[in-house]
Short mmCIF file of C-alpha atoms in Angstrom, two decimals:
data_model
loop_
_atom_site.label_atom_id
_atom_site.label_comp_id
_atom_site.label_asym_id
_atom_site.label_seq_id
_atom_site.Cartn_x
_atom_site.Cartn_y
_atom_site.Cartn_z
CA LEU U 1 88.08 -39.17 -32.50
CA ALA U 2 87.10 -40.14 -29.16
CA GLN U 3 90.54 -40.22 -27.83
CA GLN U 4 92.32 -37.08 -29.30
CA ARG U 5 95.47 -37.18 -27.37
CA LEU U 6 97.61 -39.98 -26.70
CA LEU U 7 101.00 -40.70 -24.97
CA ILE U 8 102.80 -43.73 -25.62
CA LYS U 9 105.55 -44.00 -23.12
CA GLY U 10 108.67 -46.03 -22.57
CA GLY U 11 108.76 -47.94 -25.60
CA LYS U 12 111.55 -48.57 -27.95
CA VAL U 13 110.53 -46.84 -30.83
CA VAL U 14 111.60 -48.59 -34.45
CA ASN U 15 111.98 -46.95 -37.26
CA ASP U 16 113.71 -47.86 -40.79
CA ASP U 17 116.99 -46.34 -39.85
CA CYS U 18 117.39 -46.48 -35.99
CA SER U 19 115.36 -47.89 -32.75
CA VAL U 20 115.28 -45.90 -29.54
CA VAL U 21 113.49 -45.71 -26.34
CA ALA U 22 111.29 -42.86 -26.39
CA ASP U 23 107.84 -41.32 -25.62
CA VAL U 24 105.40 -40.99 -28.69
CA TYR U 25 102.68 -37.99 -28.38
CA VAL U 26 100.12 -38.31 -30.83
CA GLU U 27 97.20 -35.47 -31.08
CA ASP U 28 94.18 -35.43 -33.68
CA GLY U 29 95.66 -38.62 -35.22
CA VAL U 30 99.02 -37.16 -35.74
CA VAL U 31 102.20 -37.70 -34.15
CA GLN U 32 103.31 -34.52 -32.91
CA GLN U 33 106.52 -35.46 -30.71
CA VAL U 34 108.69 -38.43 -30.00
CA GLY U 35 111.23 -37.88 -27.34
CA PRO U 36 112.22 -38.86 -23.66
CA ASN U 37 110.15 -37.90 -20.98
CA LEU U 38 107.57 -35.91 -22.61
CA ASN U 39 104.88 -34.19 -20.51
CA PRO U 40 102.31 -32.63 -22.85
CA GLU U 41 99.88 -30.27 -21.41
CA PRO U 42 97.25 -30.26 -20.10
CA PRO U 43 97.46 -33.48 -18.28
CA THR U 44 93.38 -33.67 -18.17
CA GLY U 45 92.14 -35.91 -21.42
CA LEU U 46 95.21 -37.48 -21.86
CA VAL U 47 95.13 -41.18 -22.54
CA VAL U 48 98.53 -42.72 -21.42
CA LEU U 49 99.83 -46.12 -23.17
CA ASP U 50 102.45 -47.95 -21.33
CA ALA U 51 104.88 -49.30 -23.48
CA THR U 52 107.57 -50.30 -21.12
CA ASN U 53 109.78 -53.16 -22.72
CA LYS U 54 107.69 -53.42 -25.75
CA LEU U 55 108.54 -52.47 -29.46
CA VAL U 56 106.65 -49.50 -30.88
CA ILE U 57 106.63 -49.90 -34.31
CA PRO U 58 104.48 -48.16 -37.50
CA GLY U 59 101.14 -50.12 -38.16
CA GLY U 60 101.34 -52.61 -40.92
CA ILE U 61 99.85 -52.26 -44.32
CA ASP U 62 98.68 -55.42 -45.94
CA THR U 63 98.95 -54.85 -49.68
CA HIS U 64 96.78 -57.87 -50.69
CA THR U 65 93.70 -59.11 -49.65
CA HIS U 66 90.31 -60.24 -50.77
CA MET U 67 87.38 -59.63 -48.41
CA GLN U 68 83.93 -60.91 -49.22
CA PHE U 69 85.20 -61.91 -52.47
CA PRO U 70 82.70 -63.84 -54.78
CA PHE U 71 84.71 -66.51 -56.27
CA MET U 72 84.60 -69.99 -57.66
CA GLY U 73 81.12 -70.41 -56.84
CA SER U 74 81.43 -69.21 -53.40
CA ARG U 75 82.36 -66.04 -51.59
CA SER U 76 85.39 -65.57 -48.85
CA LYS U 77 84.12 -66.05 -45.04
CA ASP U 78 85.88 -62.71 -43.92
CA ASP U 79 83.83 -59.80 -44.77
CA PHE U 80 85.21 -56.17 -44.54
CA TYR U 81 84.21 -56.27 -40.82
CA THR U 82 85.92 -59.57 -39.66
CA GLY U 83 88.66 -59.36 -41.84
CA THR U 84 89.76 -55.80 -40.88
CA LYS U 85 88.83 -56.51 -37.44
CA ALA U 86 91.17 -59.37 -37.29
CA ALA U 87 93.93 -57.04 -39.10
CA ILE U 88 93.79 -54.91 -36.41
CA ALA U 89 94.37 -57.61 -33.83
CA GLY U 90 97.29 -58.48 -36.13
CA GLY U 91 98.73 -55.00 -36.03
CA THR U 92 97.73 -54.03 -39.54
CA THR U 93 96.11 -50.81 -39.88
CA MET U 94 95.29 -50.49 -43.40
CA ILE U 95 94.59 -53.34 -45.85
CA ILE U 96 94.63 -53.13 -50.01
CA ASP U 97 91.66 -54.79 -51.35
CA PHE U 98 90.94 -55.79 -55.19
CA ALA U 99 87.92 -54.54 -57.00
CA ILE U 100 87.74 -57.09 -59.90
CA PRO U 101 85.21 -56.86 -62.86
CA GLN U 102 84.27 -59.92 -64.77
CA LYS U 103 85.02 -59.69 -68.65
CA GLY U 104 83.50 -57.19 -70.46
CA CYS U 105 82.31 -55.47 -67.09
CA SER U 106 82.94 -51.81 -66.01
CA LEU U 107 85.96 -51.22 -63.62
CA ILE U 108 84.21 -48.05 -62.31
CA GLU U 109 80.89 -50.38 -61.52
CA ALA U 110 83.18 -52.88 -59.76
CA PHE U 111 85.04 -49.92 -57.55
CA ASP U 112 81.89 -48.79 -56.51
CA ARG U 113 80.41 -51.93 -55.67
CA TRP U 114 83.39 -53.19 -53.63
CA LYS U 115 83.61 -49.25 -52.09
CA SER U 116 79.72 -50.27 -51.05
CA TRP U 117 80.66 -53.41 -49.39
CA ALA U 118 83.82 -51.91 -47.66
CA ASP U 119 82.82 -48.42 -46.08
CA PRO U 120 79.75 -49.75 -43.89
CA LYS U 121 81.76 -52.56 -42.34
CA VAL U 122 85.75 -51.47 -42.16
CA CYS U 123 87.35 -51.09 -38.97
CA CYS U 124 90.76 -49.81 -40.26
CA ASP U 125 91.56 -47.73 -43.16
CA TYR U 126 91.56 -49.59 -46.80
CA ALA U 127 92.69 -48.75 -50.37
CA LEU U 128 91.58 -50.33 -53.44
CA HIS U 129 93.50 -51.96 -56.42
CA VAL U 130 91.23 -52.49 -59.53
CA ALA U 131 91.68 -55.50 -61.90
CA VAL U 132 91.72 -55.17 -65.45
CA THR U 133 90.25 -58.41 -66.69
CA TRP U 134 90.05 -57.51 -70.36
CA TRP U 135 90.80 -54.81 -72.83
CA SER U 136 88.88 -51.90 -74.84
CA ASN U 137 89.19 -48.10 -75.36
CA LYS U 138 86.16 -48.20 -72.56
CA VAL U 139 88.54 -49.71 -70.27
CA LYS U 140 91.48 -47.30 -70.79
CA GLU U 141 88.89 -44.25 -70.39
CA GLU U 142 87.83 -45.85 -67.21
CA MET U 143 91.57 -46.33 -65.60
CA LYS U 144 92.06 -42.80 -66.33
CA SER U 145 88.96 -42.01 -64.17
CA LEU U 146 89.98 -44.28 -61.45
CA VAL U 147 93.39 -42.78 -61.23
CA GLN U 148 92.16 -39.00 -61.27
CA ASN U 149 88.84 -39.05 -59.56
CA LYS U 150 88.67 -42.33 -57.31
CA GLY U 151 92.60 -42.22 -55.73
CA VAL U 152 93.29 -45.55 -57.32
CA ASN U 153 97.13 -45.75 -58.46
CA SER U 154 97.54 -49.55 -59.12
CA PHE U 155 95.80 -52.17 -61.55
CA LYS U 156 96.18 -55.77 -61.75
CA MET U 157 96.10 -58.03 -64.49
CA PHE U 158 95.68 -62.18 -64.52
CA MET U 159 98.19 -63.87 -66.36
CA ALA U 160 95.87 -67.12 -65.34
CA TYR U 161 92.36 -68.08 -64.58
CA LYS U 162 91.85 -68.67 -68.44
CA ASP U 163 88.28 -68.03 -69.57
CA LEU U 164 87.64 -66.04 -66.27
CA TYR U 165 90.20 -63.12 -65.45
CA MET U 166 93.18 -64.07 -67.80
CA VAL U 167 94.55 -61.30 -70.54
CA ASN U 168 96.93 -62.23 -73.25
CA ASP U 169 100.22 -60.53 -74.09
CA GLU U 170 98.65 -58.03 -76.20
CA GLU U 171 96.19 -56.88 -73.56
CA LEU U 172 99.06 -57.18 -70.89
CA TYR U 173 101.01 -54.51 -73.34
CA ALA U 174 98.13 -52.25 -73.33
CA ALA U 175 97.50 -52.06 -69.94
CA PHE U 176 100.97 -51.71 -68.84
CA SER U 177 101.14 -48.52 -71.42
CA CYS U 178 98.04 -47.01 -69.81
CA CYS U 179 99.37 -47.58 -66.52
CA LYS U 180 102.63 -46.00 -67.42
CA GLU U 181 100.79 -43.08 -68.92
CA LEU U 182 98.67 -42.43 -66.13
CA GLY U 183 101.13 -42.88 -63.40
CA ALA U 184 99.98 -46.05 -62.00
CA VAL U 185 101.74 -49.08 -60.53
CA ALA U 186 101.04 -52.34 -62.93
CA GLN U 187 100.47 -55.69 -61.01
CA VAL U 188 100.30 -59.21 -62.12
CA HIS U 189 99.37 -62.30 -60.66
CA ALA U 190 102.00 -64.25 -63.10
CA GLU U 191 101.15 -68.06 -63.84
CA ASN U 192 101.01 -68.90 -67.37
CA GLY U 193 97.11 -70.03 -67.51
CA GLU U 194 97.53 -71.75 -70.65
CA LEU U 195 99.80 -74.23 -69.20
CA ILE U 196 97.75 -74.73 -66.26
CA ALA U 197 94.86 -75.62 -68.12
CA GLN U 198 96.42 -78.27 -69.87
CA GLY U 199 98.07 -79.43 -66.89
CA ALA U 200 94.64 -79.80 -65.19
CA LYS U 201 93.31 -81.58 -67.72
CA LYS U 202 96.40 -83.97 -68.18
CA MET U 203 96.15 -84.55 -63.99
CA LEU U 204 92.44 -85.27 -64.10
CA ALA U 205 92.91 -87.49 -66.76
CA MET U 206 95.58 -89.64 -64.82
CA GLY U 207 93.00 -90.04 -61.75
CA ILE U 208 94.37 -87.30 -59.82
CA THR U 209 91.72 -85.61 -58.29
CA GLY U 210 92.85 -84.55 -54.77
CA PRO U 211 94.81 -80.99 -53.99
CA GLU U 212 98.08 -82.76 -54.65
CA GLY U 213 97.03 -82.11 -58.50
CA HIS U 214 96.37 -78.25 -57.71
CA GLU U 215 100.34 -78.05 -57.29
CA LEU U 216 101.33 -80.65 -59.46
CA CYS U 217 99.49 -78.78 -62.49
CA ARG U 218 100.93 -75.57 -61.94
CA PRO U 219 104.63 -76.10 -61.06
CA GLU U 220 107.20 -73.61 -60.44
CA ASP U 221 108.24 -73.09 -64.09
CA VAL U 222 104.70 -71.95 -64.64
CA GLU U 223 105.26 -68.96 -62.22
CA ALA U 224 108.70 -68.44 -63.29
CA GLU U 225 108.06 -67.83 -67.09
CA ALA U 226 104.97 -65.89 -66.56
CA THR U 227 106.90 -63.79 -64.27
CA GLN U 228 109.67 -63.21 -66.76
CA ARG U 229 107.02 -62.58 -69.64
CA ALA U 230 105.62 -59.67 -67.25
CA ILE U 231 108.82 -58.03 -66.50
CA THR U 232 110.04 -58.31 -70.18
CA ILE U 233 106.63 -56.72 -71.38
CA ALA U 234 106.63 -54.08 -68.62
CA ASN U 235 110.28 -53.11 -69.31
CA ALA U 236 109.61 -52.86 -72.87
CA VAL U 237 107.40 -49.68 -72.16
CA ASN U 238 109.22 -48.52 -68.90
CA CYS U 239 106.20 -49.38 -66.69
CA PRO U 240 106.56 -50.02 -62.82
CA LEU U 241 105.62 -53.76 -62.31
CA PHE U 242 104.51 -55.16 -58.80
CA VAL U 243 104.64 -59.11 -58.86
CA VAL U 244 101.94 -60.13 -56.09
CA HIS U 245 102.03 -63.47 -53.96
CA VAL U 246 105.48 -64.47 -55.11
CA MET U 247 105.59 -68.20 -54.15
CA SER U 248 108.27 -69.98 -55.34
CA LYS U 249 112.48 -69.86 -55.63
CA SER U 250 112.31 -69.95 -59.32
CA ALA U 251 110.03 -66.51 -59.48
CA ALA U 252 111.84 -65.10 -56.89
CA ARG U 253 114.94 -65.50 -58.61
CA VAL U 254 113.48 -64.12 -61.75
CA ILE U 255 112.60 -60.85 -60.19
CA SER U 256 115.96 -60.53 -57.83
CA ASN U 257 117.81 -60.81 -61.31
CA ALA U 258 115.60 -58.30 -63.20
CA ARG U 259 116.20 -55.99 -60.27
CA ARG U 260 119.64 -56.20 -60.48
CA GLU U 261 119.55 -55.25 -63.80
CA GLY U 262 117.91 -52.28 -63.21
CA LYS U 263 114.55 -53.08 -64.05
CA VAL U 264 111.87 -51.03 -62.19
CA VAL U 265 109.92 -54.30 -60.56
CA TYR U 266 108.75 -55.26 -57.01
CA GLY U 267 107.97 -58.52 -55.56
CA GLU U 268 105.62 -59.49 -53.02
CA PRO U 269 106.10 -62.62 -50.79
CA ILE U 270 103.04 -63.31 -48.71
CA ALA U 271 102.66 -64.59 -44.97
CA ALA U 272 101.75 -67.82 -46.37
CA SER U 273 104.76 -68.33 -48.82
CA LEU U 274 107.02 -67.12 -45.85
CA GLY U 275 105.24 -69.56 -42.96
CA THR U 276 104.53 -72.44 -44.62
CA ASP U 277 105.25 -74.72 -47.56
CA GLY U 278 102.97 -76.94 -50.23
CA THR U 279 103.98 -80.53 -48.24
CA ASN U 280 100.43 -80.25 -46.86
CA TYR U 281 98.73 -80.86 -50.49
CA TRP U 282 99.99 -84.46 -49.80
CA ASN U 283 98.06 -84.87 -46.32
CA LYS U 284 96.32 -87.74 -45.81
CA ASP U 285 93.44 -85.93 -44.64
CA TRP U 286 91.69 -84.18 -47.63
CA ALA U 287 90.52 -81.19 -45.67
CA HIS U 288 93.74 -80.03 -44.10
CA ALA U 289 95.32 -80.72 -47.84
CA ALA U 290 92.37 -78.77 -49.38
CA ALA U 291 92.80 -75.54 -46.91
CA TYR U 292 96.16 -74.74 -48.22
CA VAL U 293 94.82 -74.55 -51.87
CA MET U 294 95.60 -71.05 -53.24
CA GLY U 295 96.91 -69.81 -56.66
CA PRO U 296 99.92 -69.87 -57.29
CA PRO U 297 100.28 -72.89 -54.66
CA LEU U 298 102.62 -73.31 -52.03
CA ARG U 299 105.66 -74.90 -52.95
CA PRO U 300 106.48 -78.50 -51.63
CA ASP U 301 110.16 -77.48 -51.37
CA PRO U 302 110.26 -76.97 -47.65
CA SER U 303 113.43 -74.80 -48.11
CA THR U 304 111.28 -72.04 -50.28
CA PRO U 305 109.85 -70.08 -47.14
CA GLY U 306 113.75 -69.50 -45.86
CA PHE U 307 114.88 -68.45 -49.48
CA LEU U 308 112.14 -66.06 -49.70
CA MET U 309 112.65 -64.63 -46.47
CA ASN U 310 116.44 -64.01 -47.30
CA LEU U 311 115.34 -62.28 -50.35
CA LEU U 312 113.20 -59.65 -48.70
CA ALA U 313 115.84 -59.15 -46.00
CA ASN U 314 118.13 -58.18 -48.92
CA ASP U 315 115.52 -56.21 -50.60
CA ASP U 316 115.65 -58.63 -53.52
CA LEU U 317 111.92 -58.83 -52.51
CA SER U 318 110.17 -55.57 -51.65
CA VAL U 319 106.76 -56.13 -49.68
CA THR U 320 104.58 -58.31 -47.87
CA GLY U 321 100.68 -58.76 -48.03
CA THR U 322 98.91 -62.04 -47.53
CA ASP U 323 96.32 -62.53 -50.35
CA ASN U 324 93.80 -63.19 -47.41
CA CYS U 325 90.84 -64.72 -49.20
CA THR U 326 89.42 -67.40 -46.78
CA PHE U 327 87.10 -70.55 -47.61
CA ASP U 328 86.00 -72.73 -44.69
CA ILE U 329 86.12 -76.74 -44.93
CA CYS U 330 82.99 -76.82 -46.17
CA GLN U 331 83.61 -74.06 -49.21
CA LYS U 332 86.58 -75.95 -49.97
CA ALA U 333 84.57 -79.22 -50.22
CA LEU U 334 82.77 -78.06 -53.40
CA GLY U 335 86.10 -79.69 -55.24
CA LYS U 336 86.10 -82.84 -53.35
CA ASP U 337 86.15 -84.90 -56.39
CA ASP U 338 88.21 -82.46 -58.90
CA PHE U 339 90.75 -80.13 -57.47
CA THR U 340 90.12 -77.41 -60.09
CA LYS U 341 86.69 -76.68 -58.07
CA ILE U 342 88.44 -76.39 -54.72
CA PRO U 343 88.12 -72.28 -54.23
CA ASN U 344 91.53 -70.94 -54.01
CA GLY U 345 92.35 -69.06 -50.67
CA VAL U 346 94.17 -69.03 -47.56
CA ASN U 347 94.02 -66.70 -44.54
CA GLY U 348 96.76 -64.56 -43.44
CA VAL U 349 95.65 -60.87 -42.61
CA GLU U 350 95.86 -61.32 -38.49
CA ASP U 351 98.87 -63.43 -38.41
CA ARG U 352 101.25 -61.76 -41.03
CA MET U 353 103.12 -59.58 -39.06
CA SER U 354 104.11 -62.12 -36.15
CA VAL U 355 104.90 -64.92 -38.71
CA ILE U 356 107.09 -62.21 -40.72
CA TRP U 357 108.85 -61.34 -36.94
CA GLU U 358 109.27 -64.84 -36.19
CA LYS U 359 110.77 -66.18 -39.66
CA GLY U 360 112.61 -62.91 -40.28
CA VAL U 361 113.87 -61.81 -36.98
CA VAL U 362 113.68 -64.36 -34.35
CA SER U 363 114.60 -67.47 -36.42
CA ILE U 364 117.12 -65.26 -38.51
CA SER U 365 117.99 -62.21 -36.24
CA ARG U 366 117.66 -59.56 -38.89
CA CYS U 367 115.97 -56.50 -38.77
CA LEU U 368 112.44 -56.47 -39.59
CA ASN U 369 112.13 -53.94 -42.57
CA VAL U 370 109.22 -51.47 -41.11
CA GLU U 371 109.21 -48.97 -44.04
CA GLN U 372 108.94 -50.99 -47.17
CA ASN U 373 105.12 -51.32 -47.58
CA ALA U 374 104.78 -47.72 -46.62
CA ARG U 375 106.85 -46.46 -50.00
CA ILE U 376 104.05 -47.65 -52.05
CA SER U 377 101.13 -46.18 -49.56
CA VAL U 378 101.38 -44.32 -46.33
CA ILE U 379 101.40 -45.68 -42.69
CA LEU U 380 98.37 -44.71 -40.56
CA GLY U 381 99.16 -46.75 -37.39
CA VAL U 382 101.00 -47.74 -34.40
CA VAL U 383 101.50 -51.16 -32.69
CA LEU U 384 103.47 -52.19 -29.33
CA PHE U 385 104.74 -55.39 -30.47
CA CYS U 386 105.75 -57.73 -27.74
CA LYS U 387 105.26 -61.25 -25.76
CA HIS U 388 104.41 -64.59 -27.59
CA ARG U 389 101.27 -66.91 -28.68
CA THR U 390 100.57 -70.04 -30.48
CA ILE U 391 98.30 -69.57 -33.72
CA SER U 392 95.15 -71.34 -33.62
CA ALA U 393 91.82 -71.36 -35.59
CA LYS U 394 90.28 -71.61 -31.82
CA THR U 395 91.64 -68.42 -31.12
CA HIS U 396 91.84 -66.07 -33.85
CA HIS U 397 89.57 -63.31 -34.75
CA GLN U 398 88.90 -64.59 -38.61
CA ALA U 399 85.67 -65.90 -39.47
CA ASN U 400 87.55 -69.25 -40.95
CA ASN U 401 87.46 -72.48 -39.26
CA PHE U 402 90.94 -73.40 -40.32
CA ASN U 403 94.45 -71.42 -39.90
CA ILE U 404 97.12 -72.44 -41.98
CA PHE U 405 99.89 -71.83 -39.41
CA GLU U 406 98.02 -73.79 -36.67
CA GLY U 407 100.53 -74.39 -34.09
CA MET U 408 103.01 -72.09 -35.11
CA ILE U 409 104.51 -70.17 -31.85
CA CYS U 410 105.34 -66.38 -32.60
CA HIS U 411 107.68 -64.70 -30.02
CA GLY U 412 106.18 -61.21 -31.52
CA VAL U 413 102.54 -60.27 -31.05
CA PRO U 414 100.90 -57.03 -30.86
CA VAL U 415 99.92 -55.92 -27.36
CA ALA U 416 97.95 -52.91 -28.67
CA THR U 417 97.10 -51.04 -31.86
CA VAL U 418 96.57 -47.65 -32.53
CA SER U 419 94.70 -46.17 -35.43
CA LYS U 420 94.55 -42.29 -36.10
CA GLY U 421 95.46 -41.74 -32.57
CA LYS U 422 93.11 -44.06 -30.95
CA VAL U 423 93.62 -47.36 -29.16
CA VAL U 424 91.59 -49.76 -31.30
CA TYR U 425 92.93 -52.98 -29.89
CA GLU U 426 94.44 -53.37 -26.18
CA GLY U 427 95.03 -56.94 -24.56
CA GLY U 428 92.80 -58.99 -26.42
CA ALA U 429 89.98 -56.50 -26.36
CA PHE U 430 88.72 -54.06 -29.44
CA ASN U 431 87.37 -50.49 -29.16
CA VAL U 432 86.31 -50.24 -32.58
CA THR U 433 82.78 -50.03 -34.59
CA ALA U 434 82.11 -51.09 -38.37
CA GLY U 435 82.48 -48.46 -40.74
CA GLU U 436 85.25 -46.79 -38.24
CA GLY U 437 87.84 -46.87 -41.18
CA LYS U 438 88.13 -44.85 -43.94
CA TYR U 439 89.04 -45.19 -47.86
CA VAL U 440 92.22 -43.75 -48.49
CA SER U 441 92.85 -42.26 -52.20
CA ARG U 442 96.57 -42.94 -53.29
CA PRO U 443 97.72 -40.21 -55.79
CA PRO U 444 99.15 -41.24 -59.35
CA PHE U 445 103.22 -40.99 -59.91
CA PRO U 446 104.06 -42.39 -56.32
CA PRO U 447 107.48 -40.92 -56.07
CA TYR U 448 109.39 -43.91 -54.52
CA VAL U 449 108.43 -46.03 -57.54
CA TYR U 450 108.09 -43.08 -60.65
CA LYS U 451 111.58 -41.45 -59.50
CA ARG U 452 113.35 -44.64 -61.07
CA VAL U 453 111.02 -44.73 -63.92
CA ARG U 454 111.94 -41.11 -64.70
CA GLN U 455 115.60 -41.70 -64.33
CA ARG U 456 115.55 -44.73 -66.99
CA GLU U 457 113.59 -42.31 -69.38
CA GLN U 458 116.42 -39.45 -69.30
CA VAL U 459 118.98 -42.42 -69.81
#
């Protein structure tokens, strides 16, 4: 730690329960004091950060990224260096990426591979979810080892991408049961993969080959049905469920209703579903339309982002990620004659906190929930939030040549980012080196989630 003592002066410190003007004193990466007019001794060697007229908020946790992900015949543009550097510029001090094995392959080997990619490059801390893409006794044993020895407490199952990652209901039941036994959180990509496969054939047979075909073959019902099915199966074994990238009103309503019935389920809208919509798939410029292709797709109903933001404010939806998985225009062009070959993925890791602030605080004057993501993880940073900027691919720090939020004016932008007591980003300048971030182990049976599971068991 090059800067072992840091004083953040005069900012408005924002917690989940209140906000107050105060100084924050950090030593050896740990907040030691919060209060007015702090004067830590000795003054020598103390780094002072002026936060006057700025908000001091916890560093963001992006619960869903895919850095340098080999997918659909390509590899996502943002690697663990450019991706985490962009994250820091956006006020995010921790990401949770996904180690995804091919069917029949080892989960532990996938975990080790992703970790070997990340460790030399990360500029902020990170953790790893691990995907379960097939089922056997070996998978069950490896899940146990990952939880007990590798600090993994979440596993993702795909209900889409038939013949690639998709698992069936029987495998979902087995994986959920195993998660419950191990104290892990089950995650799902909730779309009906069989209906998507049939829908894609139908669109192509009709001569619809452009990006609009992507949304047309996987409508809201396909997402809502899978969401309902996953919740039903998880509830049958009393396993906590985390539905990643909630993209539609229909799926969000399913989650909201389940929570009101007492089911232990959490929904994750992402920056893209909160900040833009699927009308872009019908843009006359093919490259523009293709840039928005992701799974599940953005929805053409322009009222969707506001609807999801309201549910997030109500705690019907719980946390925000990005599903950051960037492919440039040339990579997207792999599907120029067939939308099923367009690599799925959009940006967001740098813009997430600003987009949420703009759509959730500035637009509808609601308080940002600064605590929720950390309930399932751990807060590891501080961000000074103020001023405004216009989002553009020309000025962002991501490796991609397109930004789905192009032209959006945001009135909440990180001025400085602190990670583990060190100012890693300030006024547009970075103070980080590749590999400076660390892998964060996450314990089994996270209390916020499993407290409710245990209560339900007693009932």
